XYZ file of C-alpha atoms in Angstrom:
472
model
C 61.016 95.956 91.391
C 61.924 99.407 92.654
C 59.189 102.011 92.823
C 60.420 105.027 90.857
C 59.394 108.612 91.430
C 60.765 112.114 90.923
C 64.394 113.168 91.431
C 63.582 113.969 95.056
C 62.871 110.285 95.684
C 65.667 108.324 94.045
C 67.259 105.016 94.923
C 71.021 104.685 95.036
C 73.265 101.652 94.608
C 76.421 101.238 96.678
C 79.048 98.818 95.370
C 81.121 97.597 98.324
C 84.575 96.064 98.563
C 84.549 92.452 99.662
C 87.083 92.796 102.467
C 86.495 93.842 106.074
C 82.895 92.765 105.449
C 81.909 92.970 109.127
C 82.936 96.640 109.273
C 80.998 97.924 106.257
C 77.543 98.492 107.723
C 78.720 100.369 110.861
C 80.958 102.563 108.684
C 78.178 103.523 106.263
C 75.723 104.100 109.135
C 78.239 106.311 110.954
C 78.870 108.404 107.827
C 75.129 108.745 107.213
C 74.621 109.924 110.792
C 77.083 112.766 110.145
C 74.536 113.973 107.580
C 71.623 113.381 109.949
C 70.385 110.502 107.770
C 69.151 107.022 108.643
C 70.259 103.813 106.948
C 67.240 102.834 104.834
C 68.065 99.795 102.654
C 66.013 98.510 99.753
C 63.904 95.378 99.889
C 65.623 91.998 100.349
C 68.669 93.654 101.927
C 71.607 91.285 102.525
C 74.460 92.673 104.613
C 77.082 90.351 103.075
C 76.117 91.285 99.506
C 78.526 93.493 97.515
C 75.572 95.650 96.355
C 73.270 97.681 98.620
C 70.263 99.715 97.512
C 69.624 102.773 99.696
C 66.526 104.944 99.959
C 65.813 108.402 101.338
C 69.080 110.045 100.303
C 70.082 112.930 98.065
C 72.990 112.876 95.649
C 74.913 115.143 98.032
C 74.382 112.631 100.848
C 75.820 109.875 98.682
C 78.801 111.987 97.630
C 79.568 112.818 101.261
C 79.658 109.107 102.119
C 81.904 108.281 99.178
C 84.259 111.145 100.070
C 85.204 109.217 103.232
C 84.409 105.515 103.001
C 87.147 102.934 102.468
C 84.641 100.055 102.520
C 82.714 101.113 99.395
C 84.079 101.218 95.858
C 81.477 103.228 93.938
C 77.984 104.713 94.125
C 75.334 104.971 91.401
C 71.944 106.534 90.848
C 69.963 103.339 90.255
C 67.877 103.447 87.071
C 66.819 99.812 86.908
C 67.426 96.321 88.273
C 66.167 92.764 87.960
C 66.980 89.070 88.204
C 67.287 88.775 84.416
C 68.097 91.102 81.535
C 64.426 90.982 80.610
C 63.430 92.220 84.087
C 66.169 94.855 83.875
C 64.751 96.111 80.571
C 61.237 96.336 82.021
C 62.559 98.214 85.066
C 64.585 100.654 82.924
C 61.660 101.407 80.621
C 59.536 102.253 83.687
C 62.121 104.709 84.977
C 60.773 108.280 84.602
C 62.005 109.942 81.421
C 62.394 113.274 83.218
C 64.984 111.632 85.491
C 66.980 110.279 82.544
C 66.766 113.145 80.072
C 69.237 115.583 81.743
C 72.011 113.011 81.151
C 71.044 111.883 77.633
C 71.131 115.192 75.713
C 72.631 115.518 72.223
C 75.410 117.801 73.427
C 76.535 115.373 76.146
C 79.100 112.568 75.997
C 78.950 109.245 77.774
C 80.352 105.752 78.179
C 79.016 102.489 79.616
C 81.084 100.211 81.844
C 80.315 96.557 82.560
C 81.249 95.204 85.973
C 80.814 91.602 87.118
C 81.218 90.373 90.676
C 82.685 86.864 91.086
C 83.062 86.285 87.344
C 85.348 87.517 84.570
C 83.880 88.271 81.147
C 85.742 88.386 77.864
C 85.897 91.760 76.086
C 83.533 90.572 73.363
C 80.947 89.524 75.961
C 81.101 92.959 77.571
C 80.528 94.685 74.224
C 77.587 92.389 73.547
C 75.964 93.311 76.857
C 76.403 97.019 76.102
C 74.842 96.570 72.661
C 71.816 94.932 74.278
C 71.062 98.265 76.001
C 70.210 99.911 72.657
C 66.629 100.444 73.851
C 67.866 103.241 76.136
C 67.359 106.707 74.533
C 71.010 107.851 74.440
C 71.359 110.898 72.155
C 74.895 112.040 72.939
C 78.225 110.827 71.626
C 80.358 108.022 73.068
C 83.586 109.253 74.658
C 85.637 106.553 76.368
C 88.428 108.816 77.619
C 86.677 111.815 79.111
C 82.878 111.365 79.152
C 80.559 113.848 80.794
C 78.429 110.992 82.155
C 79.375 107.420 82.996
C 76.878 104.585 83.252
C 77.437 101.077 84.579
C 75.903 97.670 84.083
C 76.650 95.600 87.203
C 76.092 91.857 87.410
C 76.169 89.845 90.649
C 77.215 86.194 90.259
C 77.028 85.350 93.966
C 79.783 84.949 96.534
C 80.856 81.332 96.017
C 83.958 81.238 93.761
C 83.616 77.454 93.523
C 80.046 77.569 92.248
C 79.727 80.403 89.705
C 76.398 80.351 87.831
C 76.179 80.746 84.065
C 73.816 83.725 84.354
C 73.906 86.489 86.973
C 71.802 86.246 90.109
C 70.964 89.943 89.883
C 71.621 92.841 87.505
C 71.750 96.609 88.067
C 72.077 99.624 85.778
C 72.724 103.172 86.901
C 74.529 106.478 86.515
C 77.904 106.643 88.219
C 78.079 109.315 90.924
C 81.315 108.890 92.833
C 84.065 106.477 93.888
C 85.043 105.694 97.475
C 88.422 106.339 99.069
C 90.019 102.924 98.554
C 93.116 104.699 97.225
C 93.894 105.793 100.809
C 94.747 102.196 101.693
C 97.602 102.295 99.194
C 98.726 105.902 99.634
C 98.877 105.567 103.440
C 100.275 102.031 103.566
C 102.585 101.445 106.535
C 105.115 100.022 104.067
C 105.714 103.579 102.880
C 105.250 105.233 106.283
C 108.174 107.289 107.598
C 107.880 105.990 111.188
C 106.494 102.543 112.030
C 106.611 100.007 114.854
C 105.805 96.370 115.480
C 102.119 97.117 116.041
C 101.456 99.979 113.607
C 97.807 99.781 112.552
C 96.956 98.836 108.969
C 95.957 101.913 106.942
C 92.564 100.546 105.891
C 91.561 99.652 109.451
C 92.808 103.025 110.710
C 90.464 104.879 108.347
C 87.605 102.517 109.227
C 88.130 103.319 112.927
C 88.148 107.063 112.196
C 84.881 106.690 110.269
C 83.270 104.588 113.011
C 84.240 107.369 115.425
C 82.643 109.971 113.105
C 85.811 112.050 113.207
C 85.365 115.340 111.371
C 87.124 118.644 110.782
C 88.079 120.656 113.892
C 87.415 117.734 116.280
C 89.963 116.977 118.988
C 90.823 113.263 118.894
C 92.857 111.400 121.517
C 94.661 108.039 121.489
C 95.787 106.933 124.995
C 97.926 104.091 123.547
C 99.275 106.058 120.617
C 102.315 103.944 119.672
C 103.617 105.163 116.299
C 100.497 107.251 115.659
C 98.777 105.361 112.833
C 95.345 106.313 114.174
C 96.374 109.962 114.501
C 97.384 109.936 110.822
C 93.942 108.629 109.789
C 91.997 111.058 111.995
C 94.040 114.057 110.857
C 93.241 113.146 107.238
C 89.620 114.074 107.998
C 90.654 117.417 109.488
C 90.728 116.581 113.199
C 93.302 117.880 115.653
C 95.096 114.904 117.189
C 97.003 114.097 120.359
C 98.060 110.994 122.226
C 99.850 109.302 125.074
C 102.022 106.237 125.517
C 104.069 104.773 128.351
C 106.912 103.796 125.988
C 109.489 106.586 126.042
C 111.487 105.205 123.103
C 108.433 104.956 120.837
C 107.191 108.466 121.617
C 110.638 109.924 120.967
C 111.450 107.706 117.981
C 114.469 106.123 119.643
C 115.829 102.590 119.845
C 115.771 99.672 117.425
C 113.983 100.044 114.119
C 111.099 97.784 113.092
C 112.065 97.772 109.427
C 114.036 94.978 107.867
C 117.692 95.812 107.167
C 117.568 98.853 109.486
C 119.120 98.464 112.929
C 118.299 101.794 114.609
C 115.672 104.464 114.090
C 116.722 107.631 112.312
C 116.874 111.126 113.858
C 113.522 112.229 112.370
C 111.445 109.085 112.919
C 108.527 110.188 115.075
C 104.780 110.746 114.989
C 105.041 114.385 113.942
C 107.110 113.311 110.920
C 104.329 110.894 109.922
C 101.763 113.684 109.863
C 104.210 115.891 107.988
C 104.554 113.127 105.377
C 100.821 113.364 104.631
C 100.527 117.141 104.855
C 98.642 117.294 108.148
C 101.349 118.430 110.564
C 99.355 121.571 111.373
C 96.741 119.330 113.036
C 99.297 117.708 115.350
C 98.723 118.899 118.922
C 101.286 116.757 120.765
C 101.992 113.379 122.324
C 103.281 112.729 125.810
C 105.007 109.976 127.705
C 102.635 108.984 130.476
C 100.655 106.164 132.007
C 97.067 105.681 130.800
C 96.120 104.296 134.213
C 96.994 107.585 135.927
C 94.833 110.714 136.054
C 96.962 113.292 134.239
C 94.177 115.272 132.520
C 92.123 117.998 134.143
C 88.520 117.170 134.977
C 85.835 117.882 132.423
C 84.957 117.277 128.803
C 88.011 117.430 126.521
C 87.682 115.204 123.451
C 85.289 114.740 120.550
C 86.483 111.175 119.967
C 88.825 108.615 121.521
C 90.260 106.141 119.026
C 92.777 103.570 120.235
C 94.291 100.099 120.009
C 95.268 98.998 123.548
C 98.179 96.536 123.926
C 97.191 92.868 124.255
C 100.452 91.574 125.719
C 101.440 89.723 122.520
C 103.813 91.937 120.519
C 103.664 94.817 123.008
C 103.651 94.368 126.788
C 100.814 95.674 128.957
C 102.580 97.761 131.602
C 101.746 100.582 133.950
C 103.811 102.475 136.518
C 103.854 101.075 140.029
C 104.973 97.920 141.803
C 103.450 95.015 143.662
C 104.778 96.591 146.865
C 102.735 99.740 146.116
C 99.553 97.714 145.715
C 100.051 96.147 149.146
C 101.466 99.088 151.077
C 100.571 102.739 150.860
C 101.675 104.491 147.686
C 104.705 106.751 147.990
C 104.120 110.493 147.742
C 104.328 111.980 144.259
C 107.392 114.005 145.302
C 109.431 110.820 145.639
C 109.133 110.213 141.914
C 110.362 113.631 140.772
C 113.787 113.772 139.196
C 115.358 114.060 135.769
C 117.040 110.663 135.974
C 114.196 108.781 137.626
C 112.837 105.756 135.747
C 109.593 104.612 137.390
C 109.066 100.983 138.276
C 106.450 99.268 136.114
C 104.107 96.380 136.732
C 101.587 94.336 134.765
C 98.542 96.262 133.519
C 95.800 93.646 133.251
C 93.512 93.805 130.225
C 90.414 93.982 132.422
C 91.895 97.042 134.151
C 92.865 98.610 130.812
C 89.290 98.406 129.531
C 87.790 99.566 132.833
C 90.085 102.606 132.898
C 89.458 103.313 129.199
C 85.670 103.310 129.576
C 85.771 105.403 132.756
C 88.110 107.909 131.119
C 85.848 108.144 128.067
C 82.760 108.635 130.221
C 84.409 111.597 131.963
C 86.268 113.243 129.066
C 84.180 112.705 125.920
C 81.597 115.228 124.782
C 77.984 114.046 124.716
C 77.593 112.167 121.424
C 81.356 111.645 121.214
C 82.543 108.154 120.370
C 85.043 105.694 121.780
C 86.438 103.194 119.263
C 88.848 100.500 120.414
C 89.961 96.903 119.797
C 89.020 94.082 122.179
C 91.086 90.834 121.870
C 89.005 87.668 122.146
C 89.626 83.947 122.637
C 87.005 82.715 120.188
C 85.987 79.369 121.808
C 84.906 81.257 124.939
C 83.488 84.423 123.391
C 80.030 85.708 124.278
C 78.567 89.222 124.145
C 78.782 89.540 127.947
C 82.571 89.822 127.570
C 82.283 93.260 125.951
C 82.897 95.899 128.661
C 79.978 98.264 129.240
C 79.487 101.555 131.081
C 76.279 103.342 132.153
C 77.352 106.497 130.290
C 78.282 104.755 127.022
C 75.943 103.129 124.500
C 77.274 100.204 122.485
C 76.956 101.171 118.813
C 78.679 98.315 116.985
C 80.780 95.216 117.582
C 82.743 93.923 114.549
C 85.057 90.924 114.410
C 88.423 90.603 112.695
C 89.601 86.994 112.808
C 93.277 86.595 113.710
C 93.490 82.793 113.859
C 91.293 79.750 114.339
C 91.078 80.461 118.067
C 91.649 84.218 118.439
C 90.171 87.394 117.026
C 89.804 91.031 117.946
C 86.580 92.955 117.928
C 86.263 96.613 117.002
C 84.021 98.127 119.664
C 82.307 101.469 119.039
C 80.547 103.244 121.898
C 78.830 106.615 122.142
C 78.552 108.823 125.211
C 74.892 109.364 126.112
C 75.098 111.100 129.507
C 77.467 112.679 131.989
C 78.742 110.392 134.779
C 77.060 110.444 138.182
C 78.275 109.220 141.563
C 76.058 106.137 141.337
C 77.703 105.077 138.065
C 80.846 104.122 139.981
C 78.821 101.422 141.766
C 76.865 100.278 138.719
C 78.735 96.968 138.575
C 77.306 96.036 141.975
C 73.669 96.533 140.974
C 73.831 95.382 137.352
C 76.001 92.379 136.336
C 76.215 93.774 132.763
C 78.642 96.406 134.078
C 80.867 93.904 135.918
C 84.459 93.570 134.795
C 85.155 90.371 132.861
C 88.381 89.030 134.368
C 88.810 86.418 131.619
C 90.463 89.045 129.401
C 93.526 88.809 131.636
C 94.271 85.282 130.394
C 94.220 86.248 126.682
C 98.006 86.091 126.344
C 98.190 82.596 127.854
C 95.300 81.351 125.689
C 96.838 82.915 122.593
C 100.145 81.139 123.054
C 98.515 77.904 124.213
C 96.770 77.764 120.835
C 100.086 78.223 119.048
C 101.663 75.521 121.216
C 98.826 73.120 120.399
C 99.264 73.736 116.667
C 103.027 73.200 116.934
C 102.496 69.998 118.919
C 99.951 68.728 116.393
C 102.364 69.490 113.584
C 105.137 67.533 115.293
C 102.804 64.578 115.849
C 101.859 64.568 112.164
C 105.535 64.709 111.202
C 106.344 61.788 113.499
C 103.472 59.766 111.990
C 104.805 60.324 108.491
C 108.348 59.471 109.599
C 107.077 56.235 111.200
C 105.204 55.150 108.122
C 101.793 56.563 109.138
C 101.474 54.459 112.310
């Protein structure tokens, strides 16, 4: 049972969405850290559960989380909880009257909602459960359309849809405080986006990345592989100034073939700026430039509050950088040789191991102290181990979350925080500490990805042949 005390020591209940489960805890912890708060869960905390009890927070702290999170549905001031309705009643009757009374006055209006996780109740059953709460000292009037206070009875029936118990595993009752920002997933869907590409980031994941990066108003956020700017859209929603870079001239300028069905070419106003204009954040658009992320084009020194990006994996978008194999063997031509309005630079393969090395080094030199780098790391699951995650002496690994793509591949959302300025010795860190060595296996991700597809296709053909031959 929860230990209740005054309004300065309340417990809150967070009801979480049951998608992107691996990303929920880092998101909530990042949003709490913006308030200078620690994540302090209640007893018997289970990360996979759709309900979390949190301690040590104020109502303003909870509202600030819910004003940004896309992983949580709703938050409640927890009045009581238990494994059975009898335990719930005992817990509610122990809750301090002085904490309840401000919301139960005669001149107030209220309603009670019933929510069940992993089970659907008939309307009559919901009414019956509400009637069973008659022991609570409600004095106001019921108003279902526009109540001053909303209360919720929440029942958890476990997470196995094939084994739903008759009675709930756990029950909660509390005062509703605020809803999360799940609506952003719909309102910012790439289906309705003005300018999209083959690899435009899903809206929900874009906002999760911005939250992991702790992006806030007046920050300067940079995406070195900006593409169609989905991450800039998400970061600008939270008030950050945004800029980016990409080597693809056509994408940056909104030219070439369209990615939408039944549309052959991109329109005259399909570009990243137009995307921000669509969502009312064009004033936060700094600029994007056509350039090579492997080249040093920025001045030395701290520039960015956060770097949020999705590097190319070589699957739907190629991994290229300027240069040629001849340049890597012979001396590089002087910069002057490349100047010219009509010059199109030669490009060569940009290996994934080099992409991540350059990205971490760039972040170490250009992030503010405490600034965060958030990026996706593609993984061949049968070979994955934590040593594959690139590290840097100046960056602390904050979280590592997996999104499964197939039976043999996934990508991991890596969040790192800058803890110190780079020193000369950091450039040689990989020689003294194997943890900082570059993992070359990333370079074979494309081959392993398509080898898995080939194996599945081959297996499918074998099964078809067996059926055609009478199961021999």
